Each structure stands twice: as C-alpha cells, then as structure tokens.
C-alpha cells in the first residue's frame, strides 16, 4: 500500500515533514509497520507492505479509509481532492495508487527531472535530514542504507 504525499507548491518542507509524521502516527495506531522513501519530486511516499489481502477492492477501500481519516482528523493539512486548485496550502494524500491498474514510482527509480533525482528508501530517523528531491544520480551512493532491510520480512495481512 502506498500513500503519495503531494504538497502544494507553496507548502513548507517543515509542514510536509510534520504531516508525514501524522500519517505515520495513524498507521502506528493501526499497528501497521510502514516505510518511507523520497519521491524524487516534491513529497514523500509512505509504503505499507502486506503479505496477504482479501482482494483488490478491500485493499483499495482500506487505503481510502486511511486517507479520509487523516483528512478528517487534520482538514487544514490534508486533502483527498485530486484537483490542484483545491489543494492550496495542503497535502494531497494520494491513495489512488492502490487500485489494481495504478502505478507508483518504485524504490531506487530515477525520475525524469532536470537533476535526475531518485526515489530512495530512507529511515524514518532521516526524514528531517533528507529532502524529497535531494538524492540524485550524482550523490545516491552516500544515501544507500539498510532502512528497508525488514521490508520483505514484514508480514501484515488485510482481510
């Protein structure tokens, strides 16, 4: 499951990082282990691995409920509205990536940006030290780590 946190252009990095931690808090309260990666663009991606799920519909609807929960809990910070005109000073919680036919930028993917940024797994502890587009083709080696070493060992089920 992926939550792509896409901030309004004018939103500060500090507000974005605070919002990321709010979503992590909700996931923690649901006893869901999550991982974070840079997007290579403006935001961060929070990834919640599941080893099993009932079906795509259940999976998608659960991600939608989480997105709506954070939007309702913090309406001045989050929105589930996909329209950029409706996102002023907010962060779009993109849960739409969780439908069967959707895609998401994979970890370690090079982004088509001027600086050739990379969507890189990072440790939660590094959130306040690494910007969403900081890791590039030129500097990625210093960011390689074991932040996701437990990713494939995470056995969470959704039924």
Tab-separated table of C-alpha atoms in Angstrom:
chain	number	residue	atom	x	y	z
A	1	UNK	CA	0.000	0.000	0.000
A	2	UNK	CA	1.364	3.404	-0.933
A	3	UNK	CA	0.476	6.886	0.228
A	4	UNK	CA	1.998	9.535	-2.011
A	5	UNK	CA	2.079	12.781	-0.047
A	6	UNK	CA	1.988	15.506	-2.682
A	7	UNK	CA	2.279	19.007	-1.171
A	8	UNK	CA	1.069	22.272	-2.627
A	9	UNK	CA	3.978	24.136	-4.233
A	10	UNK	CA	3.851	26.815	-1.517
A	11	UNK	CA	3.853	24.438	1.460
A	12	UNK	CA	6.997	24.498	3.575
A	13	UNK	CA	9.192	21.461	3.983
A	14	UNK	CA	8.673	21.621	7.750
A	15	UNK	CA	4.885	21.356	7.343
A	16	UNK	CA	5.297	18.488	4.906
A	17	UNK	CA	7.547	16.586	7.298
A	18	UNK	CA	5.147	17.192	10.178
A	19	UNK	CA	2.293	15.850	8.061
A	20	UNK	CA	4.295	12.759	7.121
A	21	UNK	CA	4.698	12.009	10.822
A	22	UNK	CA	0.975	12.491	11.398
A	23	UNK	CA	0.189	9.839	8.806
A	24	UNK	CA	2.845	7.568	10.328
A	25	UNK	CA	1.195	8.063	13.725
A	26	UNK	CA	-2.159	6.906	12.320
A	27	UNK	CA	-0.542	3.861	10.747
A	28	UNK	CA	1.252	3.086	14.003
A	29	UNK	CA	-2.057	3.353	15.877
A	30	UNK	CA	-3.459	0.775	13.442
A	31	UNK	CA	-0.449	-1.448	14.232
A	32	UNK	CA	0.779	-1.171	10.648
A	33	UNK	CA	4.502	-1.123	10.014
A	34	UNK	CA	5.370	1.457	7.399
A	35	UNK	CA	8.421	2.520	5.459
A	36	UNK	CA	9.312	5.849	3.901
A	37	UNK	CA	11.078	6.872	0.717
A	38	UNK	CA	11.756	10.099	-1.061
A	39	UNK	CA	9.613	10.640	-4.113
A	40	UNK	CA	12.345	12.284	-6.132
A	41	UNK	CA	9.884	15.140	-6.568
A	42	UNK	CA	8.053	17.360	-4.040
A	43	UNK	CA	6.870	14.823	-1.498
A	44	UNK	CA	7.443	11.558	0.267
A	45	UNK	CA	5.956	8.106	-0.211
A	46	UNK	CA	4.849	6.018	2.744
A	47	UNK	CA	4.735	2.325	1.929
A	48	UNK	CA	2.832	-0.245	3.986
A	49	UNK	CA	3.678	-3.821	2.993
A	50	UNK	CA	1.026	-6.528	3.150
A	51	UNK	CA	1.801	-10.199	2.694
A	52	UNK	CA	-1.842	-11.061	2.057
A	53	UNK	CA	-5.093	-9.307	1.344
A	54	UNK	CA	-8.623	-10.434	0.625
A	55	UNK	CA	-8.866	-8.717	-2.776
A	56	UNK	CA	-8.025	-5.508	-4.608
A	57	UNK	CA	-11.322	-3.853	-3.680
A	58	UNK	CA	-10.732	-4.400	0.045
A	59	UNK	CA	-7.141	-3.204	-0.305
A	60	UNK	CA	-8.125	-0.033	-2.160
A	61	UNK	CA	-11.027	0.766	0.175
A	62	UNK	CA	-8.813	0.353	3.228
A	63	UNK	CA	-6.243	2.784	1.805
A	64	UNK	CA	-9.059	5.222	1.033
A	65	UNK	CA	-10.352	4.981	4.617
A	66	UNK	CA	-6.907	5.791	5.973
A	67	UNK	CA	-6.598	8.798	3.652
A	68	UNK	CA	-10.070	10.035	4.644
A	69	UNK	CA	-9.232	9.522	8.305
A	70	UNK	CA	-6.177	11.799	8.152
A	71	UNK	CA	-8.095	14.308	6.050
A	72	UNK	CA	-10.915	14.421	8.626
A	73	UNK	CA	-8.528	14.489	11.582
A	74	UNK	CA	-6.387	17.293	10.121
A	75	UNK	CA	-8.551	19.087	7.494
A	76	UNK	CA	-6.240	22.116	7.412
A	77	UNK	CA	-3.299	19.927	6.419
A	78	UNK	CA	-4.549	17.050	4.258
A	79	UNK	CA	-6.886	16.678	1.326
A	80	UNK	CA	-8.023	13.733	-0.755
A	81	UNK	CA	-9.130	16.065	-3.535
A	82	UNK	CA	-7.055	15.358	-6.633
A	83	UNK	CA	-7.641	18.836	-8.152
A	84	UNK	CA	-4.599	21.047	-7.717
A	85	UNK	CA	-6.827	24.132	-7.429
A	86	UNK	CA	-8.373	22.615	-4.282
A	87	UNK	CA	-5.053	21.844	-2.604
A	88	UNK	CA	-3.998	25.348	-1.595
A	89	UNK	CA	-1.596	25.088	1.381
A	90	UNK	CA	-2.460	21.405	1.797
A	91	UNK	CA	-1.037	17.998	1.073
A	92	UNK	CA	-2.813	15.661	-1.290
A	93	UNK	CA	-2.915	12.175	0.245
A	94	UNK	CA	-2.788	10.140	-2.929
A	95	UNK	CA	-4.208	6.744	-2.075
A	96	UNK	CA	-5.371	6.272	-5.679
A	97	UNK	CA	-2.085	4.447	-6.390
A	98	UNK	CA	-3.602	1.452	-4.574
A	99	UNK	CA	-6.087	0.447	-7.238
A	100	UNK	CA	-5.387	-2.601	-9.354
A	101	UNK	CA	-4.498	-0.685	-12.508
A	102	UNK	CA	-2.451	2.107	-10.934
A	103	UNK	CA	1.291	2.506	-10.751
A	104	UNK	CA	3.718	4.055	-8.333
A	105	UNK	CA	7.355	5.019	-8.580
A	106	UNK	CA	9.394	2.062	-7.353
A	107	UNK	CA	12.204	2.408	-4.817
A	108	UNK	CA	15.533	3.349	-6.408
A	109	UNK	CA	13.795	4.695	-9.517
A	110	UNK	CA	15.413	7.508	-11.416
A	111	UNK	CA	12.962	10.343	-12.009
A	112	UNK	CA	12.688	12.318	-15.220
A	113	UNK	CA	13.793	15.582	-13.652
A	114	UNK	CA	16.498	18.122	-14.533
A	115	UNK	CA	18.660	16.927	-11.622
A	116	UNK	CA	17.950	13.209	-12.230
A	117	UNK	CA	16.566	12.706	-8.733
A	118	UNK	CA	15.912	9.262	-7.292
A	119	UNK	CA	13.035	7.840	-5.269
A	120	UNK	CA	15.122	6.377	-2.451
A	121	UNK	CA	14.218	4.370	0.650
A	122	UNK	CA	15.256	6.223	3.791
A	123	UNK	CA	14.998	5.548	7.503
A	124	UNK	CA	12.254	7.262	9.467
A	125	UNK	CA	15.004	8.857	11.561
A	126	UNK	CA	16.333	10.567	8.436
A	127	UNK	CA	13.077	12.273	7.474
A	128	UNK	CA	14.200	15.642	8.866
A	129	UNK	CA	17.610	15.373	7.187
A	130	UNK	CA	16.729	14.398	3.618
A	131	UNK	CA	14.619	16.459	1.227
A	132	UNK	CA	12.221	14.694	-1.165
A	133	UNK	CA	14.342	15.548	-4.229
A	134	UNK	CA	17.785	15.665	-2.591
A	135	UNK	CA	19.015	12.265	-3.742
A	136	UNK	CA	20.243	12.288	-7.332
A	137	UNK	CA	22.187	10.189	-9.786
A	138	UNK	CA	25.301	12.124	-8.713
A	139	UNK	CA	25.065	11.629	-4.930
A	140	UNK	CA	22.959	8.491	-4.350
A	141	UNK	CA	25.848	6.358	-3.029
A	142	UNK	CA	26.069	8.319	0.207
A	143	UNK	CA	22.366	7.596	0.839
A	144	UNK	CA	22.459	3.830	0.330
A	145	UNK	CA	21.437	2.183	3.575
A	146	UNK	CA	19.548	-0.684	5.157
A	147	UNK	CA	16.453	1.365	6.001
A	148	UNK	CA	14.181	-1.188	4.379
A	149	UNK	CA	16.058	-4.330	5.409
A	150	UNK	CA	12.946	-5.648	7.216
A	151	UNK	CA	10.553	-4.757	4.392
A	152	UNK	CA	10.175	-8.255	2.965
A	153	UNK	CA	10.072	-9.783	6.439
A	154	UNK	CA	7.024	-7.703	7.326
A	155	UNK	CA	4.012	-9.990	7.383
A	156	UNK	CA	0.882	-7.877	7.651
A	157	UNK	CA	-2.449	-9.251	6.491
A	158	UNK	CA	-5.575	-7.408	5.399
A	159	UNK	CA	-8.822	-9.352	5.426
